[in-house]
Structure formats: structure tokens, C-alpha cells
Short mmCIF file of C-alpha atoms in Angstrom, two decimals:
data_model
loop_
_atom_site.label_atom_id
_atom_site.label_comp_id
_atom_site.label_asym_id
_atom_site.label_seq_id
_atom_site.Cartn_x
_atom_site.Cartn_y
_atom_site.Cartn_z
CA UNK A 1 0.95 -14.88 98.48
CA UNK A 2 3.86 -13.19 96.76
CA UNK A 3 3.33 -13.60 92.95
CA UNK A 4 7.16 -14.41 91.96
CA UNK A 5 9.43 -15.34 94.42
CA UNK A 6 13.52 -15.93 94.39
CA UNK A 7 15.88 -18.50 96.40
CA UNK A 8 18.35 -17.21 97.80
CA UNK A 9 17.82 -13.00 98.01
CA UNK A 10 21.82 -13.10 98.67
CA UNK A 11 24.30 -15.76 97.58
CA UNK A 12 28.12 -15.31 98.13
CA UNK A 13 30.28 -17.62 96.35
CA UNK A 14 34.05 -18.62 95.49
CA UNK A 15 35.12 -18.14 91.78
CA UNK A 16 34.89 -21.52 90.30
CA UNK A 17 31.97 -23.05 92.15
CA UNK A 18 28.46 -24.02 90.63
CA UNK A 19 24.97 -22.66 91.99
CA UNK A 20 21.60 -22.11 91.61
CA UNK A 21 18.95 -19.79 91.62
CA UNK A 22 15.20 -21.04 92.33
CA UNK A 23 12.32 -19.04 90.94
CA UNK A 24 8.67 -19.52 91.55
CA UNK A 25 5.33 -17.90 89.54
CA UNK A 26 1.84 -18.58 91.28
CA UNK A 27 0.48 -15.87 88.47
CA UNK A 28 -0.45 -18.84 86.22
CA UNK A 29 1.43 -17.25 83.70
CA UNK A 30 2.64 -19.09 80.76
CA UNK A 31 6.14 -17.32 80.37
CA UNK A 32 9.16 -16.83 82.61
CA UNK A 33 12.49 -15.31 82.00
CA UNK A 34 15.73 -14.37 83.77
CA UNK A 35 17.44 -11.18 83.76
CA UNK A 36 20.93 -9.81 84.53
CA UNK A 37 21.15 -6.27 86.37
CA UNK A 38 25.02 -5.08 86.38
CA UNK A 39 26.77 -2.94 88.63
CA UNK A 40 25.61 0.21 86.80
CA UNK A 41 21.83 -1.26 86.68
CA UNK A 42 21.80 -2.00 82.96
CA UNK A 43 19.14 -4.77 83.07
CA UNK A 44 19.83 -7.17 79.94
CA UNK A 45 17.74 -10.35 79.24
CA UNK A 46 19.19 -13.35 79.29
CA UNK A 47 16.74 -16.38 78.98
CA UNK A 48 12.31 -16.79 78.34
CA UNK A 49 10.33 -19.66 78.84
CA UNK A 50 7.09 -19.98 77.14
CA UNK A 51 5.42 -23.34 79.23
CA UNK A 52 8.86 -25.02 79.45
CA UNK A 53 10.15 -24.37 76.24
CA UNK A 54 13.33 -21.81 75.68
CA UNK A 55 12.18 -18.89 73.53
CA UNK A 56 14.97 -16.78 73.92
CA UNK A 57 18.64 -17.13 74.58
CA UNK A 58 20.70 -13.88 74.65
CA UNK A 59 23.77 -15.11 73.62
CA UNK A 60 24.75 -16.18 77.51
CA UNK A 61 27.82 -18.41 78.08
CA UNK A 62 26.90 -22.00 78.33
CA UNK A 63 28.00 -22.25 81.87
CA UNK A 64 24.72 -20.88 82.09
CA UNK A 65 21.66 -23.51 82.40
CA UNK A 66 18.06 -22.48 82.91
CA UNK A 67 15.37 -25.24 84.11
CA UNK A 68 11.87 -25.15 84.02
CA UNK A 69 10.27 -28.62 85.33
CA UNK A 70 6.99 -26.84 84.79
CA UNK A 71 5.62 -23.67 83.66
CA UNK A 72 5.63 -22.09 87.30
CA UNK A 73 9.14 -22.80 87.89
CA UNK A 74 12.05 -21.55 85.77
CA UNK A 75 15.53 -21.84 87.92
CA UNK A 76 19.27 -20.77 86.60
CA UNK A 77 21.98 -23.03 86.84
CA UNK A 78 25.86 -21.52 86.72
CA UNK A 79 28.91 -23.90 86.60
CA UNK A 80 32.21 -22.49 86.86
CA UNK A 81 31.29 -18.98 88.40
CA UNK A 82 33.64 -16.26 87.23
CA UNK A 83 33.91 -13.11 88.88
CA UNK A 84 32.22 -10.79 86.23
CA UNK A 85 28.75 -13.31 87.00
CA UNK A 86 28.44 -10.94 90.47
CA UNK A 87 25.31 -9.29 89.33
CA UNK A 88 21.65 -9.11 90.72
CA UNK A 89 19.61 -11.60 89.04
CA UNK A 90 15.86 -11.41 88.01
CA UNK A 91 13.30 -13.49 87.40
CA UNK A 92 9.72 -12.28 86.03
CA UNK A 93 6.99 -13.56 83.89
CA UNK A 94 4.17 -13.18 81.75
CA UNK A 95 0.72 -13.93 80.09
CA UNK A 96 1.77 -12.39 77.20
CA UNK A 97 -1.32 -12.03 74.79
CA UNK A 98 -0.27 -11.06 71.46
CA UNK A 99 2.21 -8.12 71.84
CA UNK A 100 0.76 -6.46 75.22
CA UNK A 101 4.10 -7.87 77.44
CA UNK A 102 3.36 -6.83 81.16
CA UNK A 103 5.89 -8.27 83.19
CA UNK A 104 6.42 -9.39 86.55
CA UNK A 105 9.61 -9.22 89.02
CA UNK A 106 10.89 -10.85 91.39
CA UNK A 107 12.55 -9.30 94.31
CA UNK A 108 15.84 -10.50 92.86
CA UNK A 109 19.17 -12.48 93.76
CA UNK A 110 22.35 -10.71 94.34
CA UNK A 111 24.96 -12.76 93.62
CA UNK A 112 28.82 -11.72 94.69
CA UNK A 113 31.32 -14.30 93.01
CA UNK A 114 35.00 -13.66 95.29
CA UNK B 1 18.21 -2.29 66.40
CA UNK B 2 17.64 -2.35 69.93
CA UNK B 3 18.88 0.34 71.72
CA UNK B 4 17.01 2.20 74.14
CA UNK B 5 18.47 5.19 75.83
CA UNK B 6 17.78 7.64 78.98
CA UNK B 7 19.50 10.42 81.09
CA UNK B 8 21.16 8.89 84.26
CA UNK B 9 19.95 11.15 86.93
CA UNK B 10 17.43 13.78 87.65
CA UNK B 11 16.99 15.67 90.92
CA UNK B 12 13.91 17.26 92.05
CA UNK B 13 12.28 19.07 94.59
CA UNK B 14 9.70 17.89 96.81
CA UNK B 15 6.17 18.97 95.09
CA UNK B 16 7.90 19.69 91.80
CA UNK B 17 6.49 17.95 88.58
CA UNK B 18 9.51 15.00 87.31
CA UNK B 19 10.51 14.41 83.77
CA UNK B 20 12.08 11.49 82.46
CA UNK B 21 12.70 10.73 79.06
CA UNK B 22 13.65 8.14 77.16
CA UNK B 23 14.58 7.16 73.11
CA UNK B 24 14.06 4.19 71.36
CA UNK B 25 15.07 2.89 68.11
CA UNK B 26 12.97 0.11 66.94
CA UNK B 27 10.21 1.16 65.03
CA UNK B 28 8.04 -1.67 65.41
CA UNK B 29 7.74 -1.21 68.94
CA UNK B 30 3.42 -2.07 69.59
CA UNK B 31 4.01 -1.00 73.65
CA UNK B 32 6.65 1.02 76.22
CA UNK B 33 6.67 0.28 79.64
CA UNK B 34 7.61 2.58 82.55
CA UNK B 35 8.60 0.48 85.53
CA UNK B 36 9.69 1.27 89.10
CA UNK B 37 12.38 0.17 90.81
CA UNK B 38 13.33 0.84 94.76
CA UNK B 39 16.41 0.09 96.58
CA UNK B 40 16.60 -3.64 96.97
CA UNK B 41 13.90 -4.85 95.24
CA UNK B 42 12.60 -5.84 91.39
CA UNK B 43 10.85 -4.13 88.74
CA UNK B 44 7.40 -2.61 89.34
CA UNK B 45 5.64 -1.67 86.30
CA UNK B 46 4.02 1.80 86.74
CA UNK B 47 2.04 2.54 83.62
CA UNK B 48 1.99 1.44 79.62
CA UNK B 49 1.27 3.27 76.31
CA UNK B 50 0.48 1.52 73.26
CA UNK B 51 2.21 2.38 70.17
CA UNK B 52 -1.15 4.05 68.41
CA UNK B 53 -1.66 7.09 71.27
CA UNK B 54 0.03 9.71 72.34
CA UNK B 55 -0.34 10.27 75.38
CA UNK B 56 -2.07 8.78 78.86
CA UNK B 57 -2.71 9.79 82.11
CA UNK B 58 -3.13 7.74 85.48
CA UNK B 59 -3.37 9.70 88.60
CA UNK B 60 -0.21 11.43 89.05
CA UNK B 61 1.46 9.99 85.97
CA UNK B 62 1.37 11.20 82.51
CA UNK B 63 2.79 9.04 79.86
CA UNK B 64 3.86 10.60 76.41
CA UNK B 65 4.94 9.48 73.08
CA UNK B 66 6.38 10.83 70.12
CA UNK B 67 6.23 7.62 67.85
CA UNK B 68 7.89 9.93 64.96
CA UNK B 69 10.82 10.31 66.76
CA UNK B 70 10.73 7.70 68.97
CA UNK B 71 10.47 9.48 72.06
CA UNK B 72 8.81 8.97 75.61
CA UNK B 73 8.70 10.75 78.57
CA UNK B 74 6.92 10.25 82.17
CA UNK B 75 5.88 12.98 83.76
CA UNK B 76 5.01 12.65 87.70
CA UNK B 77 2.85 15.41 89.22
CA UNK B 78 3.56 16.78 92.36
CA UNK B 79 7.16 14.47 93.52
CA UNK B 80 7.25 13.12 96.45
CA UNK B 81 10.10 11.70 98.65
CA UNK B 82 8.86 8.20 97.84
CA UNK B 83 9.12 8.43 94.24
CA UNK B 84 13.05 8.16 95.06
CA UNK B 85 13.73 5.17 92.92
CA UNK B 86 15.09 4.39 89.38
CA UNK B 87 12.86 4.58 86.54
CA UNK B 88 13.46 2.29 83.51
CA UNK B 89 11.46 2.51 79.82
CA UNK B 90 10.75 -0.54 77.73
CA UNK B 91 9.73 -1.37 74.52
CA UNK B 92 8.52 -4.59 73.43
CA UNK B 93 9.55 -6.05 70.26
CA UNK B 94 6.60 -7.07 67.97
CA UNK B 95 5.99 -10.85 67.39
CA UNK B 96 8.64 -11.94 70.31
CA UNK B 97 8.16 -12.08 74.30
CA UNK B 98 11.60 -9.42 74.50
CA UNK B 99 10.96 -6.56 76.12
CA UNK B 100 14.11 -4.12 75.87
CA UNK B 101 14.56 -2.03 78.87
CA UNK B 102 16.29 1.20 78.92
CA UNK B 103 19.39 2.30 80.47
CA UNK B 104 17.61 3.42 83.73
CA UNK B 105 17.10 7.16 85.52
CA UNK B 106 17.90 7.45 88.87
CA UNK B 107 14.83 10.34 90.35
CA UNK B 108 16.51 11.95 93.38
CA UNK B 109 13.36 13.85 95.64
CA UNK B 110 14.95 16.68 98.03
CA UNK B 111 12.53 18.27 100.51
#
């Protein structure tokens, strides 16, 4: 019964390939996003979905693609992986009501690009 | 703009009260977040203020804010070895689903 769940927790990959990362909301929430954690654990938004339309885009490289086929699914395409994409990956969402944002996590993808 | 800052580390001893801070810049921020976050795993949120009080208090955590200068700190009561984690702050950004999270403070618990 976990509320947002990830595909794959780890993912090890050669520069130059493309993957993806699956994520999954049984919350009924309306909005989903992805997030980037670095090295140093800066989390930085990249992408929302509010019921499979893109709200935001954080001025990501176009190599990367999210896809929502419905509003409990919201998964992250990369073509061309480059070495500085090795992060931990987040997805969360959201009911968001007006301006009261509570979000929720996933347990997160690490991804190491070699 | 968006910036939100905090310290990188704090160390503590076991049954000692914690203090983390944390700044913001937007003024039109309407709630701040504290979340959670253990080895391996994704955000937890812990508590939320909104923008209008000053302070609030849930068990062991007390939340408070300085909306004139954009300041917010969590206290935790009595630290425990489990609290080990990194803390983040964030702000949501009025009329948008962005929530800008801070830089992150690492709470080290010593017995």
C-alpha cells in the first residue's frame, strides 16, 4: 500500500544510453512532479503535472521527457545520458488546494551514469 | 527571488533540544514546510506553518517564524539518536504548485 512508489530504486548506466524512471501515486492526487537531488543534496525541481498536463518546467535539457498517461502515473524519460545526470531522482505529488502544497515522496531513484 | 538558505550541519547531544534555521526570500510565501529525510529514502514532511502565525507546536516539534525577516527555525525537544537525518525548509510560492526547498541541514545525534 505504499502511497508513491519508484522503478528502479538503483539504475547504473553507460554515458550515452536512454532510460526511464516509472513513478506511481495511489494518493488520488491530482499533481505529480519530479525532482533532482545532487551530490551535495540540493533538491531542485524539475517537472509538475497537474492531471496530465505540464505545469512546470525548470529549465531541464530536452533530453529530458516526462510522461504522464494518467494522473497516477508521471514517468521521466532521459536520452543521451551524460555523466553530470548521476543524481537521485524524486518523484512526489499533491492535492494541492489553493496554496496549502503538502507533498509526497517517493523513496527515490539513484541513478549513476559511467 | 527564490532562494532559500540553511546551515549545513548541526551536532547535538542525545536529550539536548535541536535548532535549525532557515531564510527565505520570497515574500509571498502563504506556507514553509519542514521535511525529513533519512539515509536512503525520500522526503517526509514533519510539520507546516502558515504564513499568518508565528509559531506552532506538535509534540516534540516547535515551528517558528519571523515573517519580517523571513526567518524559520525548528526546534526538536529532547534529540534523540533517530532524529539523525537531514532536515530541509520549504516555501511555497503563492498561485503556483513550486515548492522551493532549502539547502538542507544535516542533524548529527551523539549519545
Amino acid at each position: 500500500d505504499t502511497a508513491v512508489s519508484q522503478t528502479p530504486k538503483y539504475l547504473v548506466t553507460q554515458m550515452g544510453n536512454d532510460k526511464s524512471i516509472k513513478c506511481e501515486q495511489n494518493l488520488g492526487h491530482d499533481t505529480m512532479y519530479w525532482y533532482k537531488q545532487d551530490s551535495k543534496k540540493f533538491l531542485k525541481i524539475m517537472f509538475s503535472y497537474n492531471n496530465k498536463e505540464l505545469i512546470i518546467n525548470e529549465t531541464v535539457p530536452n533530453r529530458f521527457s516526462p510522461k504522464s498517461p494518467d494522473k497516477a502515473h508521471l514517468n521521466l524519460h532521459i536520452n543521451s545520458l551524460e555523466l553530470g545526470d548521476s543524481a537521485v531522482y524524486f518523484c512526489a505529488s499533491s492535492q494541492t488546494s489553493g496554496t496549502h502544497n503538502e507533498q509526497f515522496f517517493g523513496p527515490g531513484t539513484r541513478l549513476t551514469v559511467l | 527571488g527564490e532562494d532559500v538558505e540553511q546551515s549545513l550541519f548541526l551536532s547535538v547531544r542525545e536529550g539536548d533540544s535541536s535548532v535549525i534555521n532557515c531564510t527565505y526570500t520570497d515574500s509571498s510565501s502563504t506556507y514553509l514546510y519542514w521535511y525529513k529525510q533519512e539515509p536512503g529514502a525520500g522526503l517526509q514532511l514533519l510539520t507546516y506553518i502558515f504564513s499568518n502565525m508565528d509559531m506552532k507546536q506538535d509534540q516534540r516539534l516547535t515551528v517558528l517564524l519571523n515573517k519580517k525577516d523571513k526567518h524559520l527555525s525548528l526546534r526538536i525537544a529532547d534529540t534523540q539518536t533517530g532524529d539523525s537525518a537531514i532536515y530541509f525548509c520549504a516555501e511555497s510560492i503563492w498561485n503556483t504548485d513550486k515548492l522551493i526547498f532549502g539547502t538542507g541541514t544535516r542533524l548529527q545525534v551523539f549519545p
